[in-house]
Amino acid sequence: MAVPTNKAELQKAITENFSKLNKELSTIPYEMTTAQELEGHCKNTLMSINNLVAYLLGWGKLVLKWNVKKDNKEVVDFPETGYKWNELDKLAQKFYEDYKDEDFNSLIEKLNKTVEQILELIENKSNQEVYEVSWYEKWTLGRMIQFNTSSPYTNARSRIRKWKKEKGIR
């Protein structure tokens, strides 16, 4: 799918990519969701399906947090307070830790709700706010949302499909 260039394309990309991801997640046996068998977000590490969902949830929550702060004219610590853009592997570990006590079903429920909130956020903004003005450095709000939602959903789906193929899961 091409990189979205307007609000409608962004909403479509998020909806379609998340729907495909959800379809893959729905076929994973619950008892396999905690096995540390997927290639991790840090070099030479492994993660579980739960870790992967926690990672997506963490980024979704950050997108929402950034927007609340920006809308309230507050300073935003990108990507997250205490982390720099070159420390995304550490931030991934934080997301795993943040949601370590959640089971697969709870994580999926929270991720679904977060995606709904992101789509609502986009819906409540004009196309100008989403794609026609810089929002963070040279990036528009739409690109920042896409970088941290739609694209990671596609990446996560690829990781899951590769793992499922290795495990013989359909």
mmCIF file of N, CA, C and O in Angstrom, residues 59-135:
data_model
loop_
_atom_site.group_PDB
_atom_site.id
_atom_site.type_symbol
_atom_site.label_atom_id
_atom_site.label_comp_id
_atom_site.label_asym_id
_atom_site.label_seq_id
_atom_site.Cartn_x
_atom_site.Cartn_y
_atom_site.Cartn_z
ATOM 1 N N TRP A 59 3.185 1.904 21.466
ATOM 2 C CA TRP A 59 3.302 2.967 20.463
ATOM 3 C C TRP A 59 1.972 3.669 20.239
ATOM 4 O O TRP A 59 1.930 4.893 20.093
ATOM 5 N N GLY A 60 0.888 2.905 20.228
ATOM 6 C CA GLY A 60 -0.428 3.529 20.068
ATOM 7 C C GLY A 60 -0.734 4.493 21.198
ATOM 8 O O GLY A 60 -1.221 5.610 20.979
ATOM 9 N N LYS A 61 -0.420 4.071 22.418
ATOM 10 C CA LYS A 61 -0.646 4.938 23.578
ATOM 11 C C LYS A 61 0.227 6.193 23.502
ATOM 12 O O LYS A 61 -0.200 7.278 23.903
ATOM 13 N N LEU A 62 1.454 6.040 22.982
ATOM 14 C CA LEU A 62 2.322 7.217 22.821
ATOM 15 C C LEU A 62 1.729 8.203 21.826
ATOM 16 O O LEU A 62 1.743 9.416 22.066
ATOM 17 N N VAL A 63 1.216 7.702 20.702
ATOM 18 C CA VAL A 63 0.586 8.582 19.717
ATOM 19 C C VAL A 63 -0.533 9.390 20.372
ATOM 20 O O VAL A 63 -0.637 10.606 20.180
ATOM 21 N N LEU A 64 -1.352 8.720 21.165
ATOM 22 C CA LEU A 64 -2.453 9.407 21.854
ATOM 23 C C LEU A 64 -1.925 10.426 22.865
ATOM 24 O O LEU A 64 -2.419 11.551 22.948
ATOM 25 N N LYS A 65 -0.890 10.038 23.612
ATOM 26 C CA LYS A 65 -0.284 10.935 24.607
ATOM 27 C C LYS A 65 0.299 12.173 23.941
ATOM 28 O O LYS A 65 0.089 13.303 24.409
ATOM 29 N N TRP A 66 1.031 11.982 22.837
ATOM 30 C CA TRP A 66 1.601 13.118 22.122
ATOM 31 C C TRP A 66 0.516 14.104 21.737
ATOM 32 O O TRP A 66 0.691 15.312 21.877
ATOM 33 N N ASN A 67 -0.587 13.576 21.243
ATOM 34 C CA ASN A 67 -1.664 14.446 20.771
ATOM 35 C C ASN A 67 -2.330 15.205 21.896
ATOM 36 O O ASN A 67 -2.642 16.388 21.733
ATOM 37 N N VAL A 68 -2.546 14.564 23.014
ATOM 38 C CA VAL A 68 -3.133 15.260 24.161
ATOM 39 C C VAL A 68 -2.212 16.395 24.584
ATOM 40 O O VAL A 68 -2.657 17.529 24.792
ATOM 41 N N LYS A 69 -0.919 16.101 24.689
ATOM 42 C CA LYS A 69 0.037 17.133 25.099
ATOM 43 C C LYS A 69 0.082 18.281 24.082
ATOM 44 O O LYS A 69 0.045 19.447 24.466
ATOM 45 N N LYS A 70 0.164 17.960 22.810
ATOM 46 C CA LYS A 70 0.197 18.992 21.769
ATOM 47 C C LYS A 70 -1.076 19.833 21.807
ATOM 48 O O LYS A 70 -1.016 21.052 21.724
ATOM 49 N N ASP A 71 -2.234 19.171 21.924
ATOM 50 C CA ASP A 71 -3.508 19.892 21.962
ATOM 51 C C ASP A 71 -3.607 20.813 23.174
ATOM 52 O O ASP A 71 -4.254 21.848 23.120
ATOM 53 N N ASN A 72 -2.938 20.425 24.268
ATOM 54 C CA ASN A 72 -2.929 21.238 25.492
ATOM 55 C C ASN A 72 -1.750 22.209 25.527
ATOM 56 O O ASN A 72 -1.461 22.801 26.564
ATOM 57 N N LYS A 73 -1.044 22.310 24.400
ATOM 58 C CA LYS A 73 0.110 23.232 24.273
ATOM 59 C C LYS A 73 1.218 22.913 25.283
ATOM 60 O O LYS A 73 1.905 23.800 25.766
ATOM 61 N N GLU A 74 1.353 21.628 25.613
ATOM 62 C CA GLU A 74 2.407 21.168 26.522
ATOM 63 C C GLU A 74 3.597 20.667 25.705
ATOM 64 O O GLU A 74 3.448 20.280 24.543
ATOM 65 N N VAL A 75 4.755 20.641 26.326
ATOM 66 C CA VAL A 75 5.958 20.115 25.689
ATOM 67 C C VAL A 75 5.853 18.597 25.605
ATOM 68 O O VAL A 75 5.454 17.934 26.562
ATOM 69 N N VAL A 76 6.203 18.054 24.451
ATOM 70 C CA VAL A 76 6.197 16.610 24.253
ATOM 71 C C VAL A 76 7.643 16.130 24.214
ATOM 72 O O VAL A 76 8.454 16.660 23.455
ATOM 73 N N ASP A 77 7.957 15.138 25.033
ATOM 74 C CA ASP A 77 9.277 14.507 25.008
ATOM 75 C C ASP A 77 9.204 13.365 23.995
ATOM 76 O O ASP A 77 8.701 12.288 24.315
ATOM 77 N N PHE A 78 9.681 13.626 22.779
ATOM 78 C CA PHE A 78 9.681 12.575 21.760
ATOM 79 C C PHE A 78 10.914 11.715 21.889
ATOM 80 O O PHE A 78 11.987 12.233 22.150
ATOM 81 N N PRO A 79 10.831 10.418 21.732
ATOM 82 C CA PRO A 79 9.595 9.668 21.553
ATOM 83 C C PRO A 79 8.834 9.457 22.861
ATOM 84 O O PRO A 79 7.612 9.350 22.861
ATOM 85 N N GLU A 80 9.574 9.441 23.979
ATOM 86 C CA GLU A 80 8.958 9.256 25.293
ATOM 87 C C GLU A 80 9.904 9.830 26.330
ATOM 88 O O GLU A 80 11.124 9.841 26.139
ATOM 89 N N THR A 81 9.364 10.288 27.425
ATOM 90 C CA THR A 81 10.184 10.851 28.496
ATOM 91 C C THR A 81 11.238 9.828 28.928
ATOM 92 O O THR A 81 10.911 8.678 29.231
ATOM 93 N N GLY A 82 12.488 10.248 28.900
ATOM 94 C CA GLY A 82 13.588 9.373 29.304
ATOM 95 C C GLY A 82 14.192 8.555 28.181
ATOM 96 O O GLY A 82 15.130 7.797 28.407
ATOM 97 N N TYR A 83 13.662 8.701 26.973
ATOM 98 C CA TYR A 83 14.151 7.919 25.823
ATOM 99 C C TYR A 83 14.429 8.851 24.656
ATOM 100 O O TYR A 83 13.710 9.807 24.425
ATOM 101 N N LYS A 84 15.482 8.508 23.903
ATOM 102 C CA LYS A 84 15.818 9.242 22.696
ATOM 103 C C LYS A 84 15.460 8.366 21.488
ATOM 104 O O LYS A 84 15.264 7.164 21.627
ATOM 105 N N TRP A 85 15.403 8.974 20.315
ATOM 106 C CA TRP A 85 15.057 8.219 19.109
ATOM 107 C C TRP A 85 16.052 7.089 18.827
ATOM 108 O O TRP A 85 15.686 6.096 18.199
ATOM 109 N N ASN A 86 17.289 7.219 19.294
ATOM 110 C CA ASN A 86 18.264 6.152 19.063
ATOM 111 C C ASN A 86 18.221 5.086 20.166
ATOM 112 O O ASN A 86 19.095 4.232 20.235
ATOM 113 N N GLU A 87 17.198 5.129 21.022
ATOM 114 C CA GLU A 87 17.038 4.149 22.098
ATOM 115 C C GLU A 87 15.707 3.399 21.987
ATOM 116 O O GLU A 87 15.114 3.012 22.978
ATOM 117 N N LEU A 88 15.265 3.189 20.760
ATOM 118 C CA LEU A 88 13.969 2.547 20.566
ATOM 119 C C LEU A 88 13.964 1.090 21.026
ATOM 120 O O LEU A 88 12.917 0.565 21.400
ATOM 121 N N ASP A 89 15.139 0.451 21.033
ATOM 122 C CA ASP A 89 15.202 -0.910 21.559
ATOM 123 C C ASP A 89 14.889 -0.916 23.065
ATOM 124 O O ASP A 89 14.153 -1.777 23.553
ATOM 125 N N LYS A 90 15.392 0.079 23.783
ATOM 126 C CA LYS A 90 15.091 0.203 25.218
ATOM 127 C C LYS A 90 13.620 0.535 25.441
ATOM 128 O O LYS A 90 13.002 0.058 26.388
ATOM 129 N N LEU A 91 13.068 1.351 24.563
ATOM 130 C CA LEU A 91 11.652 1.695 24.664
ATOM 131 C C LEU A 91 10.790 0.457 24.416
ATOM 132 O O LEU A 91 9.787 0.246 25.107
ATOM 133 N N ALA A 92 11.193 -0.382 23.489
ATOM 134 C CA ALA A 92 10.469 -1.642 23.256
ATOM 135 C C ALA A 92 10.465 -2.480 24.533
ATOM 136 O O ALA A 92 9.417 -3.023 24.926
ATOM 137 N N GLN A 93 11.604 -2.559 25.195
ATOM 138 C CA GLN A 93 11.695 -3.316 26.448
ATOM 139 C C GLN A 93 10.768 -2.723 27.513
ATOM 140 O O GLN A 93 10.153 -3.449 28.296
ATOM 141 N N LYS A 94 10.657 -1.401 27.537
ATOM 142 C CA LYS A 94 9.751 -0.734 28.471
ATOM 143 C C LYS A 94 8.305 -1.159 28.191
ATOM 144 O O LYS A 94 7.553 -1.460 29.118
ATOM 145 N N PHE A 95 7.928 -1.178 26.920
ATOM 146 C CA PHE A 95 6.566 -1.588 26.572
ATOM 147 C C PHE A 95 6.299 -3.030 27.020
ATOM 148 O O PHE A 95 5.236 -3.327 27.552
ATOM 149 N N TYR A 96 7.261 -3.918 26.805
ATOM 150 C CA TYR A 96 7.088 -5.310 27.255
ATOM 151 C C TYR A 96 6.845 -5.333 28.767
ATOM 152 O O TYR A 96 5.970 -6.041 29.257
ATOM 153 N N GLU A 97 7.658 -4.561 29.474
ATOM 154 C CA GLU A 97 7.559 -4.514 30.947
ATOM 155 C C GLU A 97 6.235 -3.896 31.386
ATOM 156 O O GLU A 97 5.599 -4.384 32.326
ATOM 157 N N ASP A 98 5.821 -2.831 30.717
ATOM 158 C CA ASP A 98 4.570 -2.157 31.081
ATOM 159 C C ASP A 98 3.368 -3.098 31.061
ATOM 160 O O ASP A 98 2.434 -2.928 31.848
ATOM 161 N N TYR A 99 3.381 -4.045 30.146
ATOM 162 C CA TYR A 99 2.221 -4.917 29.959
ATOM 163 C C TYR A 99 2.497 -6.379 30.289
ATOM 164 O O TYR A 99 1.729 -7.262 29.904
ATOM 165 N N LYS A 100 3.560 -6.638 31.045
ATOM 166 C CA LYS A 100 3.947 -8.026 31.334
ATOM 167 C C LYS A 100 2.899 -8.802 32.121
ATOM 168 O O LYS A 100 2.838 -10.030 32.034
ATOM 169 N N ASP A 101 2.059 -8.117 32.885
ATOM 170 C CA ASP A 101 1.046 -8.807 33.694
ATOM 171 C C ASP A 101 -0.283 -8.982 32.966
ATOM 172 O O ASP A 101 -1.229 -9.525 33.537
ATOM 173 N N GLU A 102 -0.352 -8.529 31.716
ATOM 174 C CA GLU A 102 -1.582 -8.651 30.928
ATOM 175 C C GLU A 102 -1.553 -9.955 30.135
ATOM 176 O O GLU A 102 -0.514 -10.314 29.580
ATOM 177 N N ASP A 103 -2.691 -10.623 30.055
ATOM 178 C CA ASP A 103 -2.736 -11.813 29.213
ATOM 179 C C ASP A 103 -3.089 -11.413 27.784
ATOM 180 O O ASP A 103 -3.427 -10.260 27.508
ATOM 181 N N PHE A 104 -2.994 -12.362 26.878
ATOM 182 C CA PHE A 104 -3.199 -12.119 25.457
ATOM 183 C C PHE A 104 -4.546 -11.458 25.189
ATOM 184 O O PHE A 104 -4.620 -10.458 24.457
ATOM 185 N N ASN A 105 -5.610 -11.982 25.744
ATOM 186 C CA ASN A 105 -6.944 -11.435 25.480
ATOM 187 C C ASN A 105 -7.073 -9.988 25.959
ATOM 188 O O ASN A 105 -7.677 -9.159 25.278
ATOM 189 N N SER A 106 -6.504 -9.692 27.109
ATOM 190 C CA SER A 106 -6.528 -8.333 27.636
ATOM 191 C C SER A 106 -5.724 -7.382 26.741
ATOM 192 O O SER A 106 -6.150 -6.258 26.460
ATOM 193 N N LEU A 107 -4.570 -7.846 26.293
ATOM 194 C CA LEU A 107 -3.734 -7.035 25.402
ATOM 195 C C LEU A 107 -4.465 -6.736 24.094
ATOM 196 O O LEU A 107 -4.448 -5.601 23.619
ATOM 197 N N ILE A 108 -5.113 -7.739 23.539
ATOM 198 C CA ILE A 108 -5.849 -7.551 22.283
ATOM 199 C C ILE A 108 -6.992 -6.563 22.485
ATOM 200 O O ILE A 108 -7.209 -5.664 21.653
ATOM 201 N N GLU A 109 -7.701 -6.696 23.583
ATOM 202 C CA GLU A 109 -8.806 -5.783 23.886
ATOM 203 C C GLU A 109 -8.290 -4.342 23.993
ATOM 204 O O GLU A 109 -8.878 -3.412 23.434
ATOM 205 N N LYS A 110 -7.184 -4.156 24.700
ATOM 206 C CA LYS A 110 -6.609 -2.817 24.862
ATOM 207 C C LYS A 110 -6.086 -2.264 23.540
ATOM 208 O O LYS A 110 -6.235 -1.073 23.259
ATOM 209 N N LEU A 111 -5.491 -3.130 22.728
ATOM 210 C CA LEU A 111 -4.990 -2.676 21.431
ATOM 211 C C LEU A 111 -6.157 -2.258 20.536
ATOM 212 O O LEU A 111 -6.086 -1.210 19.879
ATOM 213 N N ASN A 112 -7.218 -3.036 20.519
ATOM 214 C CA ASN A 112 -8.400 -2.676 19.728
ATOM 215 C C ASN A 112 -8.943 -1.309 20.147
ATOM 216 O O ASN A 112 -9.272 -0.475 19.302
ATOM 217 N N LYS A 113 -9.027 -1.086 21.437
ATOM 218 C CA LYS A 113 -9.545 0.185 21.959
ATOM 219 C C LYS A 113 -8.614 1.343 21.570
ATOM 220 O O LYS A 113 -9.075 2.420 21.185
ATOM 221 N N THR A 114 -7.327 1.113 21.648
ATOM 222 C CA THR A 114 -6.347 2.137 21.299
ATOM 223 C C THR A 114 -6.446 2.501 19.813
ATOM 224 O O THR A 114 -6.409 3.688 19.456
ATOM 225 N N VAL A 115 -6.599 1.490 18.968
ATOM 226 C CA VAL A 115 -6.739 1.757 17.532
ATOM 227 C C VAL A 115 -8.020 2.558 17.276
ATOM 228 O O VAL A 115 -8.015 3.506 16.486
ATOM 229 N N GLU A 116 -9.098 2.209 17.950
ATOM 230 C CA GLU A 116 -10.347 2.971 17.822
ATOM 231 C C GLU A 116 -10.123 4.433 18.221
ATOM 232 O O GLU A 116 -10.613 5.348 17.552
ATOM 233 N N GLN A 117 -9.376 4.653 19.302
ATOM 234 C CA GLN A 117 -9.108 6.017 19.764
ATOM 235 C C GLN A 117 -8.247 6.788 18.759
ATOM 236 O O GLN A 117 -8.454 7.985 18.549
ATOM 237 N N ILE A 118 -7.297 6.109 18.141
ATOM 238 C CA ILE A 118 -6.448 6.758 17.133
ATOM 239 C C ILE A 118 -7.283 7.135 15.909
ATOM 240 O O ILE A 118 -7.159 8.246 15.381
ATOM 241 N N LEU A 119 -8.153 6.233 15.478
ATOM 242 C CA LEU A 119 -9.027 6.536 14.337
ATOM 243 C C LEU A 119 -9.975 7.693 14.668
ATOM 244 O O LEU A 119 -10.229 8.553 13.819
ATOM 245 N N GLU A 120 -10.433 7.733 15.898
ATOM 246 C CA GLU A 120 -11.298 8.831 16.343
ATOM 247 C C GLU A 120 -10.526 10.147 16.360
ATOM 248 O O GLU A 120 -11.038 11.189 15.947
ATOM 249 N N LEU A 121 -9.294 10.099 16.838
ATOM 250 C CA LEU A 121 -8.436 11.284 16.848
ATOM 251 C C LEU A 121 -8.286 11.843 15.435
ATOM 252 O O LEU A 121 -8.446 13.043 15.211
ATOM 253 N N ILE A 122 -8.021 10.974 14.467
ATOM 254 C CA ILE A 122 -7.858 11.392 13.079
ATOM 255 C C ILE A 122 -9.173 11.981 12.559
ATOM 256 O O ILE A 122 -9.180 13.030 11.918
ATOM 257 N N GLU A 123 -10.267 11.305 12.858
ATOM 258 C CA GLU A 123 -11.578 11.758 12.392
ATOM 259 C C GLU A 123 -11.897 13.156 12.899
ATOM 260 O O GLU A 123 -12.497 13.958 12.178
ATOM 261 N N ASN A 124 -11.477 13.454 14.118
ATOM 262 C CA ASN A 124 -11.804 14.736 14.742
ATOM 263 C C ASN A 124 -10.877 15.879 14.344
ATOM 264 O O ASN A 124 -11.018 16.993 14.840
ATOM 265 N N LYS A 125 -9.930 15.601 13.467
ATOM 266 C CA LYS A 125 -9.023 16.644 12.984
ATOM 267 C C LYS A 125 -9.283 16.881 11.503
ATOM 268 O O LYS A 125 -9.739 15.995 10.792
ATOM 269 N N SER A 126 -8.968 18.073 11.046
ATOM 270 C CA SER A 126 -9.126 18.381 9.621
ATOM 271 C C SER A 126 -7.968 17.769 8.838
ATOM 272 O O SER A 126 -6.909 17.451 9.405
ATOM 273 N N ASN A 127 -8.165 17.628 7.535
ATOM 274 C CA ASN A 127 -7.083 17.142 6.692
ATOM 275 C C ASN A 127 -5.883 18.089 6.782
ATOM 276 O O ASN A 127 -4.742 17.641 6.782
ATOM 277 N N GLN A 128 -6.155 19.379 6.923
ATOM 278 C CA GLN A 128 -5.059 20.343 7.065
ATOM 279 C C GLN A 128 -4.236 20.033 8.309
ATOM 280 O O GLN A 128 -3.008 20.020 8.255
ATOM 281 N N GLU A 129 -4.897 19.777 9.444
ATOM 282 C CA GLU A 129 -4.189 19.475 10.695
ATOM 283 C C GLU A 129 -3.392 18.174 10.579
ATOM 284 O O GLU A 129 -2.321 18.042 11.170
ATOM 285 N N VAL A 130 -3.919 17.229 9.836
ATOM 286 C CA VAL A 130 -3.289 15.908 9.747
ATOM 287 C C VAL A 130 -2.151 15.869 8.727
ATOM 288 O O VAL A 130 -1.119 15.242 8.966
ATOM 289 N N TYR A 131 -2.313 16.566 7.588
ATOM 290 C CA TYR A 131 -1.334 16.408 6.503
ATOM 291 C C TYR A 131 -0.764 17.677 5.896
ATOM 292 O O TYR A 131 0.126 17.602 5.057
ATOM 293 N N GLU A 132 -1.248 18.845 6.274
ATOM 294 C CA GLU A 132 -0.810 20.034 5.564
ATOM 295 C C GLU A 132 0.074 20.979 6.376
ATOM 296 O O GLU A 132 0.477 22.028 5.864
ATOM 297 N N VAL A 133 0.388 20.616 7.612
ATOM 298 C CA VAL A 133 1.286 21.438 8.430
ATOM 299 C C VAL A 133 2.287 20.529 9.152
ATOM 300 O O VAL A 133 1.973 19.387 9.475
ATOM 301 N N SER A 134 3.477 21.060 9.393
ATOM 302 C CA SER A 134 4.459 20.301 10.175
ATOM 303 C C SER A 134 3.928 20.146 11.592
ATOM 304 O O SER A 134 3.363 21.075 12.165
ATOM 305 N N TRP A 135 4.143 18.980 12.137
ATOM 306 C CA TRP A 135 3.630 18.685 13.475
ATOM 307 C C TRP A 135 4.779 18.396 14.443
ATOM 308 O O TRP A 135 4.789 18.818 15.574
#
